[in-house]
Amino acid sequence: MNHIVTVQDAVTAFADFMEPTNAELDAIEREMPVILADIELLDAQIITLDRTPTELDARRIRRARRRALAARRALANRADSGEAA
């Protein structure tokens, strides 16, 4: 007979005491403009999934792509210059 064993230890191994560190939270905060710009780009692309993109849709995607690239460039420039935030 095979016994069924719970995996409670594996599930609770990352419980409440495993909060992100201050350094991890700071890194997320620094990357937030990139994350938001990527979300905006995805939203613009998702809108066009079930229809033929119009000229307005194409402009919206181009604008969102430029914002995402600008946010990534700004993050990379801050990292290269050694700025914290």
C-alpha positions as CSV (number, residue, x, y, z in Angstrom):
1,M,0.0,0.0,0.0
2,N,1.3,3.5,-0.9
3,H,0.9,6.2,1.6
4,I,-0.1,9.6,0.6
5,V,2.2,12.2,2.1
6,T,1.5,15.9,2.3
7,V,4.0,18.4,1.1
8,Q,3.2,20.9,3.8
9,D,6.9,21.5,4.6
10,A,7.7,22.3,1.0
11,V,4.8,24.7,0.7
12,T,5.4,26.5,4.0
13,A,9.2,26.6,3.5
14,F,8.8,30.2,2.1
15,A,6.4,31.5,4.7
16,D,5.9,35.0,6.0
17,F,9.4,35.2,7.5
18,M,10.8,35.1,4.0
19,E,10.1,38.7,3.1
20,P,12.1,40.6,0.4
21,T,15.1,42.4,1.7
22,N,15.4,46.2,1.6
23,A,17.9,45.8,-1.3
24,E,15.5,43.7,-3.3
25,L,12.7,46.2,-2.7
26,D,15.0,49.1,-3.8
27,A,15.8,47.1,-6.9
28,I,12.2,46.7,-7.7
29,E,11.5,50.4,-7.1
30,R,14.4,51.3,-9.5
31,E,13.0,49.0,-12.2
32,M,9.4,50.1,-11.7
33,P,9.4,52.6,-14.7
34,V,10.6,49.8,-17.0
35,I,7.9,47.4,-15.6
36,L,5.1,49.9,-16.1
37,A,6.3,50.8,-19.6
38,D,6.4,47.1,-20.5
39,I,2.9,46.6,-19.2
40,E,1.7,49.6,-21.3
41,L,3.4,48.0,-24.4
42,L,1.8,44.6,-23.7
43,D,-1.6,46.3,-23.2
44,A,-1.3,48.0,-26.6
45,Q,-0.3,44.7,-28.3
46,I,-3.1,42.7,-26.6
47,I,-5.7,45.1,-27.9
48,T,-4.7,44.2,-31.4
49,L,-4.7,40.4,-31.0
50,D,-8.3,39.8,-32.0
51,R,-8.6,42.4,-34.8
52,T,-6.7,44.0,-37.6
53,P,-4.6,46.9,-36.2
54,T,-5.7,50.3,-37.2
55,E,-3.3,53.2,-37.8
56,L,-4.2,54.4,-34.3
57,D,-3.3,51.0,-32.8
58,A,0.0,51.1,-34.7
59,R,0.8,54.5,-33.3
60,R,-0.1,53.4,-29.8
61,I,2.2,50.4,-30.1
62,R,5.1,52.5,-31.5
63,R,4.6,55.1,-28.7
64,A,4.6,52.4,-26.1
65,R,7.6,50.7,-27.6
66,R,9.5,54.0,-27.5
67,R,8.5,54.6,-23.9
68,A,9.7,51.1,-22.9
69,L,13.0,51.5,-24.7
70,A,13.5,55.0,-23.1
71,A,12.8,53.5,-19.6
72,R,15.3,50.7,-20.2
73,R,17.9,53.2,-21.5
74,A,17.4,55.4,-18.4
75,L,17.7,52.4,-16.1
76,A,20.9,51.3,-17.9
77,N,22.3,54.8,-17.8
78,R,21.6,55.0,-14.0
79,A,23.3,51.6,-13.5
80,D,26.3,52.7,-15.6
81,S,26.8,55.9,-13.7
82,G,26.5,54.2,-10.4
83,E,23.4,56.2,-9.2
84,A,21.3,54.5,-6.6
85,A,18.0,55.9,-7.7
